[in-house]
N, CA, C and O atoms as a DFTB+ gen file, in Angstrom:
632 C
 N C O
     1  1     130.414     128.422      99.558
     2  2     129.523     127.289      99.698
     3  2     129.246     127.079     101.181
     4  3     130.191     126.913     101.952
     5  1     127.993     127.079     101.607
     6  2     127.543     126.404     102.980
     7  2     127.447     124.853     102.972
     8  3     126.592     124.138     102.449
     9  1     128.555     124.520     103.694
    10  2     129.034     123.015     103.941
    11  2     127.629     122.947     105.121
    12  3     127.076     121.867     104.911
    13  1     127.180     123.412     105.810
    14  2     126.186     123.334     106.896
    15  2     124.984     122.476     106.014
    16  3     124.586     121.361     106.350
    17  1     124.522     123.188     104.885
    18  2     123.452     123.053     104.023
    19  2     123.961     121.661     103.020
    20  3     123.218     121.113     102.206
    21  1     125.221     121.306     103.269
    22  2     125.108     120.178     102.408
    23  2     125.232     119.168     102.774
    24  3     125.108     118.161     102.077
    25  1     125.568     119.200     104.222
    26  2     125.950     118.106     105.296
    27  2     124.530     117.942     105.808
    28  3     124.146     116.941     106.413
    29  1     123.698     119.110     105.490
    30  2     122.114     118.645     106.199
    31  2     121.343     117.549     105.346
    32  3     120.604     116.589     105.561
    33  1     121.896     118.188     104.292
    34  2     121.116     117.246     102.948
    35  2     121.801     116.297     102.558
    36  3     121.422     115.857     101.473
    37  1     122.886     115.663     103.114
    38  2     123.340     114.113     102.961
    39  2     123.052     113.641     104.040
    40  3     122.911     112.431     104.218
    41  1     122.930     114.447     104.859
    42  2     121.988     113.563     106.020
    43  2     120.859     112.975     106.038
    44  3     120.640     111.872     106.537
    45  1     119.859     113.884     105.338
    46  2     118.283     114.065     104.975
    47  2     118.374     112.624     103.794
    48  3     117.794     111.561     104.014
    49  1     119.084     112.857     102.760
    50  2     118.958     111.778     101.791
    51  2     119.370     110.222     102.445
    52  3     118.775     109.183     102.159
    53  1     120.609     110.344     103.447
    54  2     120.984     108.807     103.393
    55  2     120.193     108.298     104.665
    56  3     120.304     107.153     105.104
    57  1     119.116     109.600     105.384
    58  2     117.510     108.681     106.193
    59  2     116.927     108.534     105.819
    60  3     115.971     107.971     106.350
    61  1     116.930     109.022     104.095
    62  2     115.341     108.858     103.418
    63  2     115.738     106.899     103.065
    64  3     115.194     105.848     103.406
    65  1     116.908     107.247     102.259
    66  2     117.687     106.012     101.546
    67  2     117.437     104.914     102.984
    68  3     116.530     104.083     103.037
    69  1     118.016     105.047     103.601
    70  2     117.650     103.738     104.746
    71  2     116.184     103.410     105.060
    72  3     115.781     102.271     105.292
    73  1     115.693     104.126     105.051
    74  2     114.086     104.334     105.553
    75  2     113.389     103.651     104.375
    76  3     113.109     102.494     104.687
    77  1     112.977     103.989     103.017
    78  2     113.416     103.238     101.735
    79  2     113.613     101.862     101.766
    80  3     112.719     101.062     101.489
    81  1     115.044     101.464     102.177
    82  2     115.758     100.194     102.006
    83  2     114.809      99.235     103.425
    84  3     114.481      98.049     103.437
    85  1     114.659      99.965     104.146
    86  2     113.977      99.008     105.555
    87  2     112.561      98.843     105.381
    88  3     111.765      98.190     106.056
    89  1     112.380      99.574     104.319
    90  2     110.735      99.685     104.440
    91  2     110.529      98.240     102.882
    92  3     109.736      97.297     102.884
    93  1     111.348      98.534     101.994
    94  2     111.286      97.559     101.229
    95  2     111.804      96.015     101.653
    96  3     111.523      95.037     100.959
    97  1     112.496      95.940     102.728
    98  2     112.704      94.616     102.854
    99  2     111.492      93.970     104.222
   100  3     111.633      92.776     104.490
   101  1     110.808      94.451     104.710
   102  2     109.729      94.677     105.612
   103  2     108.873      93.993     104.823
   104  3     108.514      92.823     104.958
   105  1     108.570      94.755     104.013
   106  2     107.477      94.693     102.540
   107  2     108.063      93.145     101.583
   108  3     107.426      92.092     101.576
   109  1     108.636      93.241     101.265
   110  2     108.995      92.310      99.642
   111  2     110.210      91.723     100.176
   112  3     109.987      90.526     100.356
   113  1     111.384      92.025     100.507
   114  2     112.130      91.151     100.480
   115  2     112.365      89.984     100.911
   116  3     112.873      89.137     100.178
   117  1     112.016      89.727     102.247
   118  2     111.753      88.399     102.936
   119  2     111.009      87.331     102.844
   120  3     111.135      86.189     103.286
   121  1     110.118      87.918     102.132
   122  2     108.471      87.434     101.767
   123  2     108.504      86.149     100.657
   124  3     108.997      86.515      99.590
   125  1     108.170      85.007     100.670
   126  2     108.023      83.985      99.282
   127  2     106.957      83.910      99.654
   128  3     106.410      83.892     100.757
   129  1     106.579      83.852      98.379
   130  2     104.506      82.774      98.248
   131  2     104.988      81.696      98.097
   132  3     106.162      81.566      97.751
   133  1     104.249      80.765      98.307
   134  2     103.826      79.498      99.069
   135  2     103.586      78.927      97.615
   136  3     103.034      79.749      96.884
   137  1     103.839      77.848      97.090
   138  2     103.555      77.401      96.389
   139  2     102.224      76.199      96.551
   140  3     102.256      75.165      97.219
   141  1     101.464      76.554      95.985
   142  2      99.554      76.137      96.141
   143  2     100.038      74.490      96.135
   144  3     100.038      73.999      97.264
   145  1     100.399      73.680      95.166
   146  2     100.424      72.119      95.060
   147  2     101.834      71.716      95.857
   148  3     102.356      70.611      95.712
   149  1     102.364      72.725      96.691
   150  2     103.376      72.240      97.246
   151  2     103.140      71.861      98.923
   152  3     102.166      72.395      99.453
   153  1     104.080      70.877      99.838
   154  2     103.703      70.830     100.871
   155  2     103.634      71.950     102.019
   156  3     103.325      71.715     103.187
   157  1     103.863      72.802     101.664
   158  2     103.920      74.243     102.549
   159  2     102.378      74.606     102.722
   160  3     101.879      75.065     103.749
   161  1     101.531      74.240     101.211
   162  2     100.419      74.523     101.616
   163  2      99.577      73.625     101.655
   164  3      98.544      73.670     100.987
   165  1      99.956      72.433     102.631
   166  2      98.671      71.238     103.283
   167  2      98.442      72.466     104.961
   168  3      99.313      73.167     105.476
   169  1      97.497      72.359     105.240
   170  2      96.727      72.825     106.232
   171  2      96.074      71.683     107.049
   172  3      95.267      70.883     106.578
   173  1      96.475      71.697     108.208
   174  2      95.466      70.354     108.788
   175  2      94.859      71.386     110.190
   176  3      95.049      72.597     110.301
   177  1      94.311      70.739     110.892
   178  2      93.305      71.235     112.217
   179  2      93.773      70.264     113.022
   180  3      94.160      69.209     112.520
   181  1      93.813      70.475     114.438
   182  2      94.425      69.722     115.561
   183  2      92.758      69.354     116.086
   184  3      91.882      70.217     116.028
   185  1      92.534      68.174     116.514
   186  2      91.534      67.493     117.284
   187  2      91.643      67.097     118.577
   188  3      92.661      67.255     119.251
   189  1      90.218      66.378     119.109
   190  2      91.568      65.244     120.272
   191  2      91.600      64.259     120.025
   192  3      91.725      63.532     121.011
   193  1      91.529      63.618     118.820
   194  2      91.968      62.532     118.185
   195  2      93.513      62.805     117.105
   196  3      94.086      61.945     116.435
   197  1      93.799      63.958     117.213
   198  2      95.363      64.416     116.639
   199  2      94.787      65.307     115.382
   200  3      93.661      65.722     115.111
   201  1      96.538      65.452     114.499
   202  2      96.014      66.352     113.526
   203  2      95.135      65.745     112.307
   204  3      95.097      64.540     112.058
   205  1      94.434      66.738     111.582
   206  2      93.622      66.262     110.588
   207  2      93.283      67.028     109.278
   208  3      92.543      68.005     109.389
   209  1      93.864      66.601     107.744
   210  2      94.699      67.567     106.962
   211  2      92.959      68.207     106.289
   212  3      91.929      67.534     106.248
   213  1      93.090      69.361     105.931
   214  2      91.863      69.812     105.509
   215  2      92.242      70.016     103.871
   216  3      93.383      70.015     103.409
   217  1      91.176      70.164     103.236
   218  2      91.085      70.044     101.928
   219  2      90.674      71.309     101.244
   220  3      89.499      71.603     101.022
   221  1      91.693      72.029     100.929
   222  2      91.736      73.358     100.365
   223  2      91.037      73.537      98.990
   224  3      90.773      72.482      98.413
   225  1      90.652      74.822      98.296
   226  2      90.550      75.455      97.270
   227  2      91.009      76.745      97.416
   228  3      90.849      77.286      98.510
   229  1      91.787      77.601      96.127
   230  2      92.057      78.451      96.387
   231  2      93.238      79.155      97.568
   232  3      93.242      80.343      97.890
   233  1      94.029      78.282      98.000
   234  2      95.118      78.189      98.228
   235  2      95.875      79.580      97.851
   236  3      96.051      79.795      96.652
   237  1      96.538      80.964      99.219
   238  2      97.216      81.490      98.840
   239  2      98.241      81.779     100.186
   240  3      97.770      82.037     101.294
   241  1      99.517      81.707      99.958
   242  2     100.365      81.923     101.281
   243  2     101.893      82.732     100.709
   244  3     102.467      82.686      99.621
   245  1     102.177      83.392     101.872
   246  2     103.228      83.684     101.884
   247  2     104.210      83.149     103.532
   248  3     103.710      82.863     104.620
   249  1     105.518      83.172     103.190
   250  2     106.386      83.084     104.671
   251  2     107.771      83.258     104.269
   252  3     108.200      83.316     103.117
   253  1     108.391      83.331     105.314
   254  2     109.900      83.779     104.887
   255  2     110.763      82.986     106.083
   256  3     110.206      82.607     107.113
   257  1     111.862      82.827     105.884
   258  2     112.904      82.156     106.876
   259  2     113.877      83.542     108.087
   260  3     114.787      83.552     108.916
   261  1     113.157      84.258     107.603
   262  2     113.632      85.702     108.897
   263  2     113.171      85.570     110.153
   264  3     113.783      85.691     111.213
   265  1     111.530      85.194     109.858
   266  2     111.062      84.861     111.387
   267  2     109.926      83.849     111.312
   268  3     109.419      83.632     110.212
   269  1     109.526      83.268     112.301
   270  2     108.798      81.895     112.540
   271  2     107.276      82.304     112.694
   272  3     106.330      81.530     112.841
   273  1     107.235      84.050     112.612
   274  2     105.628      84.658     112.644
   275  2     105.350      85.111     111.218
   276  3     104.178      85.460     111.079
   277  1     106.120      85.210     110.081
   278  2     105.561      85.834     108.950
   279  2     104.894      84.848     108.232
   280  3     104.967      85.218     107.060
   281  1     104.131      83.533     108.294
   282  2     103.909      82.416     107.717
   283  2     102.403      83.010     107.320
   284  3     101.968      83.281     108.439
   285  1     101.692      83.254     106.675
   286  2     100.284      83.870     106.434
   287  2      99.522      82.730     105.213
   288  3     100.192      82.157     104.353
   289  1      98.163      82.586     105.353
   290  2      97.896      81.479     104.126
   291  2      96.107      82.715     103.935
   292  3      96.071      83.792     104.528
   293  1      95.444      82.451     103.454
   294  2      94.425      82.281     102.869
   295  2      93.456      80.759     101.949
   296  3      93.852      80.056     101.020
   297  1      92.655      80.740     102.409
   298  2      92.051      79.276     101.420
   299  2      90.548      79.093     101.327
   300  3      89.972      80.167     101.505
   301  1      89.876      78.257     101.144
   302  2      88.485      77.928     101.385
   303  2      88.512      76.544     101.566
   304  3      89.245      75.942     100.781
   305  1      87.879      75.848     102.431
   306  2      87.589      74.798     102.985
   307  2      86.453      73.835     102.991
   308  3      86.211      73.850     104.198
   309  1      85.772      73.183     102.587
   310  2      84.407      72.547     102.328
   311  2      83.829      72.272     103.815
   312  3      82.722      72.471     104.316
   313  1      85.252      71.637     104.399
   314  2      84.355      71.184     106.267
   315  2      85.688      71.812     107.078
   316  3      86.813      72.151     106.709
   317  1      85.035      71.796     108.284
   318  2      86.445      71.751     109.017
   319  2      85.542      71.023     110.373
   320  3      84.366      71.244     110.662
   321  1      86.579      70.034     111.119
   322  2      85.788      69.116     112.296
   323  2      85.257      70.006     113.190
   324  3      85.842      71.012     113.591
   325  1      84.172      69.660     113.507
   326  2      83.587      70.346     114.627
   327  2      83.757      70.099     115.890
   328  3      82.934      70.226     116.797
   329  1      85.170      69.634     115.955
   330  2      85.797      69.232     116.783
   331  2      87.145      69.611     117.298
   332  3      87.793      69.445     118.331
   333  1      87.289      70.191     116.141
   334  2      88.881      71.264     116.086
   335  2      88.907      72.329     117.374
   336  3      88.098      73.229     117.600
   337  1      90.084      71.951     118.148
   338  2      90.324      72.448     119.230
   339  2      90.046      73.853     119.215
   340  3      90.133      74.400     118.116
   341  1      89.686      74.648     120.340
   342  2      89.591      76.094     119.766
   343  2      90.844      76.529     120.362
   344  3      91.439      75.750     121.108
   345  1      91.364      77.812     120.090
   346  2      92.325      78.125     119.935
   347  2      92.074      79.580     120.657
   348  3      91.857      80.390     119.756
   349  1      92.021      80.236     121.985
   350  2      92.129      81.026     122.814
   351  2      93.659      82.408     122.730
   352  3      94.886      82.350     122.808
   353  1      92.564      83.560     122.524
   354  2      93.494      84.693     122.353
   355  2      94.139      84.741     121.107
   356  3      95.268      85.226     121.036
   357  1      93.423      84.189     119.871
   358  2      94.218      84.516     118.693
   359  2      93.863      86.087     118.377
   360  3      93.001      86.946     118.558
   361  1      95.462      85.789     117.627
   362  2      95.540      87.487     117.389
   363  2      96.057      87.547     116.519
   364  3      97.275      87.419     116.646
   365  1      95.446      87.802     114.900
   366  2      95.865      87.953     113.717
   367  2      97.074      88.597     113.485
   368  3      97.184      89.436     114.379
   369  1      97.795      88.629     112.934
   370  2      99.288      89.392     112.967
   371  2      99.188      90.644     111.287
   372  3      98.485      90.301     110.336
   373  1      99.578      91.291     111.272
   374  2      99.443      91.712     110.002
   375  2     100.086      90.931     108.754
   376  3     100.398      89.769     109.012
   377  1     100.250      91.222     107.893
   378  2     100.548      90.437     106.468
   379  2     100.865      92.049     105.785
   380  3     100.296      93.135     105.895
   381  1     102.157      91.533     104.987
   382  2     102.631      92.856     103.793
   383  2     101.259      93.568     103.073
   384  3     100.229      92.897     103.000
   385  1     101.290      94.676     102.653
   386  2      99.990      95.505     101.840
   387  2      99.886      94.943     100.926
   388  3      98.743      94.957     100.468
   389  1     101.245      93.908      99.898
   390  2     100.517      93.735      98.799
   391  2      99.801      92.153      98.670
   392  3      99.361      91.658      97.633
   393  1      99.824      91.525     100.036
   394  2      99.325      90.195     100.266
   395  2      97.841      90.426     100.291
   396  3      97.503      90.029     101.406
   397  1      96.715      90.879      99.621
   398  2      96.014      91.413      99.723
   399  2      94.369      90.364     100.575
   400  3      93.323      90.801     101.056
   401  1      94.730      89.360     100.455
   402  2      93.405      88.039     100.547
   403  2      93.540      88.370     102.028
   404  3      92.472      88.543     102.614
   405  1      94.856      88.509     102.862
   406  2      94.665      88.574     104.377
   407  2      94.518      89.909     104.928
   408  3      95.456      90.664     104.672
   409  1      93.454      90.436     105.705
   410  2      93.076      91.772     106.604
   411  2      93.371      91.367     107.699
   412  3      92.776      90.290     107.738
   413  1      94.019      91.513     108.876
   414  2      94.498      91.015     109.993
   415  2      93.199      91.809     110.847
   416  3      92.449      91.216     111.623
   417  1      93.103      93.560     110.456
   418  2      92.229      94.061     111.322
   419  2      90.881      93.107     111.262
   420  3      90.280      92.545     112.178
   421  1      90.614      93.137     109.734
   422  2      88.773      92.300     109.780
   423  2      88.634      91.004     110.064
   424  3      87.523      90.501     110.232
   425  1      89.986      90.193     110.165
   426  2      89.860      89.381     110.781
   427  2      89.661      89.385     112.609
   428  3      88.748      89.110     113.388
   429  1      90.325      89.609     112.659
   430  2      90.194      90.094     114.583
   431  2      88.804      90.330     114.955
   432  3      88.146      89.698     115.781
   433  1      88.387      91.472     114.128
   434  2      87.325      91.800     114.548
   435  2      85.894      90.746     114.365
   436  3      84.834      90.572     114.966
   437  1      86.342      90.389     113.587
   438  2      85.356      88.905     113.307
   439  2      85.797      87.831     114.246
   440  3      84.968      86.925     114.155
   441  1      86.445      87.616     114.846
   442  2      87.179      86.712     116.043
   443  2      86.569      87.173     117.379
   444  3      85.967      86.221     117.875
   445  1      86.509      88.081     118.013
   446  2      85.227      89.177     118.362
   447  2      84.379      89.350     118.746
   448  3      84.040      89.586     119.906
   449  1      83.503      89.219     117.256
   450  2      82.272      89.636     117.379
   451  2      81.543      88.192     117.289
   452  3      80.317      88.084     117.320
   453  1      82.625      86.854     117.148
   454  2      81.642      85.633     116.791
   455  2      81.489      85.385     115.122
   456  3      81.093      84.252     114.850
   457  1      81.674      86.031     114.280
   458  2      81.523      85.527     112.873
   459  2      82.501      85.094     112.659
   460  3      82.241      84.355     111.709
   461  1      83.874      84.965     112.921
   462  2      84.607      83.779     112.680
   463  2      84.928      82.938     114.260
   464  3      84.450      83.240     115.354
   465  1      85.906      81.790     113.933
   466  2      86.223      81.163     115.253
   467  2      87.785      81.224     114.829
   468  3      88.232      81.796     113.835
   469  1      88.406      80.613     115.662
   470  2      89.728      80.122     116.041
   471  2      90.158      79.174     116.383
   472  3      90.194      79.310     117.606
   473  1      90.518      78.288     116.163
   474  2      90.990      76.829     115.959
   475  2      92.303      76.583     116.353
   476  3      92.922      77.645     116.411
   477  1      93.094      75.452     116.696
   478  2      94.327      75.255     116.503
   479  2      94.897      74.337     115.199
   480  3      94.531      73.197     114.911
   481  1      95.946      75.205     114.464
   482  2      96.024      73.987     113.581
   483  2      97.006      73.196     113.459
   484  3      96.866      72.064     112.998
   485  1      98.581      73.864     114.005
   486  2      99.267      72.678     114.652
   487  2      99.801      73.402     115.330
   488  3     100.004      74.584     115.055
   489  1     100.395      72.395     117.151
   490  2     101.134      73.146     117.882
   491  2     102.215      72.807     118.219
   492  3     102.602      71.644     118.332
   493  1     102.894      73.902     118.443
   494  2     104.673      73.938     118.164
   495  2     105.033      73.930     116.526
   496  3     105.711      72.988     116.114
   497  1     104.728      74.646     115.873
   498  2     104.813      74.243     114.778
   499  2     106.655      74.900     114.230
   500  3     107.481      74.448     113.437
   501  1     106.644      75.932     114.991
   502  2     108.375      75.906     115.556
   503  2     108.048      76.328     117.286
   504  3     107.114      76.671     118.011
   505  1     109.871      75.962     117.351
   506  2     109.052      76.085     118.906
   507  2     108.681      77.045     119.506
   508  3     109.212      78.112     119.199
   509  1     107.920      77.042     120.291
   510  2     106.864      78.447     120.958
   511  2     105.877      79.301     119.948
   512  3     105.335      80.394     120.110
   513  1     105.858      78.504     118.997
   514  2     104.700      78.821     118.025
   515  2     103.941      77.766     117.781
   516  3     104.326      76.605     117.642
   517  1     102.453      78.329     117.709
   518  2     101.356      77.589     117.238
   519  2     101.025      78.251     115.999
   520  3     101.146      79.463     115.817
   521  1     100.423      77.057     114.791
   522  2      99.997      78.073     114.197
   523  2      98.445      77.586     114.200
   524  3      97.977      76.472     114.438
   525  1      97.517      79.381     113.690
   526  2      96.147      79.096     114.115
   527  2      95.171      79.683     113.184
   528  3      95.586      80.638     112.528
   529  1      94.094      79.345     113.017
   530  2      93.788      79.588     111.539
   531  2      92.194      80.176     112.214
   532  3      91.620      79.592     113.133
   533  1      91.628      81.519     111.489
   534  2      90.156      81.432     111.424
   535  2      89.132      81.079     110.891
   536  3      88.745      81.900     110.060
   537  1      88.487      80.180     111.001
   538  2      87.436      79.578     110.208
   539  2      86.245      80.468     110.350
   540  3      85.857      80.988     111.396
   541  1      85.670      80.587     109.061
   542  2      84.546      80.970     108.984
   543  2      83.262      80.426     108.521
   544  3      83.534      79.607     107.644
   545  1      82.219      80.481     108.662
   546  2      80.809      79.366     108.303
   547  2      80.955      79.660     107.033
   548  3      81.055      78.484     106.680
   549  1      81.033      80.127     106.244
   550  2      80.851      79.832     104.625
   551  2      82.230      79.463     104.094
   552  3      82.505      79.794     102.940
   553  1      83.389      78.609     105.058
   554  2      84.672      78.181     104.338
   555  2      85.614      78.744     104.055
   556  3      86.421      78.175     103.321
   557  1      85.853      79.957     104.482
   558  2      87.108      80.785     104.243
   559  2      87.795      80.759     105.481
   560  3      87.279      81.063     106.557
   561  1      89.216      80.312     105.281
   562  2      89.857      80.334     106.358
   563  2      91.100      81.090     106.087
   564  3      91.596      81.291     104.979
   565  1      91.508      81.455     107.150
   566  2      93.025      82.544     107.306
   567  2      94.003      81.899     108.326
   568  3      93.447      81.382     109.295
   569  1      95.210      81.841     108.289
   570  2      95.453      81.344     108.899
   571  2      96.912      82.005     109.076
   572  3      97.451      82.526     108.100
   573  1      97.430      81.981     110.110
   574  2      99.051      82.725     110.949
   575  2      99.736      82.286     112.081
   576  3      99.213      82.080     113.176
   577  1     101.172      82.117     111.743
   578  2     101.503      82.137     113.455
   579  2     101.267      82.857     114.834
   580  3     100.726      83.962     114.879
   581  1     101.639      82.274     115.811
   582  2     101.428      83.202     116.673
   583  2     102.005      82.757     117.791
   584  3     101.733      81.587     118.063
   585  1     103.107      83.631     118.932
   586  2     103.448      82.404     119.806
   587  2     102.278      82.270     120.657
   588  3     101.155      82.765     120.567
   589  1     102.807      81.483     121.507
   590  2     101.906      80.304     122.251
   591  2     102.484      80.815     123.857
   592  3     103.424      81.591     124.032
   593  1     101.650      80.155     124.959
   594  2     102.345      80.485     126.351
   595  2     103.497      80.382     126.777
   596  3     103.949      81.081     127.684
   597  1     103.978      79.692     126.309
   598  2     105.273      78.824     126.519
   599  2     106.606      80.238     126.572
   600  3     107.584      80.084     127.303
   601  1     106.474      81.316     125.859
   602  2     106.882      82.035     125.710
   603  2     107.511      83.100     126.814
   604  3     106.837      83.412     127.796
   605  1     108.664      83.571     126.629
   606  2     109.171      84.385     127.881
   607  2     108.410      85.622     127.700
   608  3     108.372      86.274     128.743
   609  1     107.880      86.082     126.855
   610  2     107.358      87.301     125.966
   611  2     106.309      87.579     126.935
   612  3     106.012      88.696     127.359
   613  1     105.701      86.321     127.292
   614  2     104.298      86.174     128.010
   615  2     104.573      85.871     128.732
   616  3     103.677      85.059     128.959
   617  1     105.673      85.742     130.068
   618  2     105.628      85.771     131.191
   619  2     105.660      84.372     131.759
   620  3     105.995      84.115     132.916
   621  1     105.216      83.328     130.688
   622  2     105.304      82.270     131.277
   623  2     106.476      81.055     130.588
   624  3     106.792      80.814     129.423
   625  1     106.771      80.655     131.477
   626  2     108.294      79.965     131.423
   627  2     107.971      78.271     131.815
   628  3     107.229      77.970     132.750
   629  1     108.702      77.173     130.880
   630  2     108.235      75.710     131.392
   631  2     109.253      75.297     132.950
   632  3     109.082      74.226     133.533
């Protein structure tokens, strides 16, 4: 027996097996949806008169307690104030493959090109995170964490 050839292939299997196990908890494990009539999914917009709760349809989110950036929503909106702070350098984050309502790329790129905007919708919502949502003219909004300046990440420190 070549012990060489079998020590290669318990090697080969227990990187596939980890690779596997990291890739599924990436994906699904961390992940809860948001329950639609629950308070996780009120959405408000920051003004300069303060926050201001917006009035959803179609309500879909996921987030997890691993990290303070996996918070992702989807919704449609009737108004949003035309007054809602804008929200500078948003940068969609990705969302799991099978969260399917959020595209992080087509969002961005619509952030962009001007067919959507960027808003703030509350800040600090943990600390050194804002979270920030894209509105679009026909009512679809997306919305994600993202940190904020405040951050050592970004160089800038209070």
């Amino acid at each position: 027996m070549n012990w060489g050839k079998v020590a290669a292939l318990a090697l080969l299997g227990s990187t596939i097996a980890a690779g596997a196990g990291m890739w599924y908890a990436q994906e699904y494990l961390y992940y809860d949806p948001i329950d639609p009539n629950g308070p996780d999914a009120a959405i408000a917009v920051t003004t300069p008169a303060g926050e201001r709760p917006l009035t959803l349809t179609g309500f879909e989110g996921i987030d997890a307690d691993s990290s303070p950036l996996r918070w992702r929503a989807c919704a449609t909106v009737d108004t949003v104030p035309a007054d809602a702070l804008p929200f500078d350098g948003a940068t969609p984050l990705n969302a799991p493959g099978w969260f399917a309502c959020f595209d992080a790329a087509r969002i961005g790129g619509d952030l962009e090109s001007g067919a959507a905007r960027a808003v703030l919708s509350v800040s600090e919502i943990r600390p050194n995170v804002d979270r920030v949502l894209a509105v679009y003219p026909d009512g679809r909004v997306y919305g994600w964490h993202q940190y904020n300046d405040k951050t050592p990440e970004r160089g800038v420190m209070d």
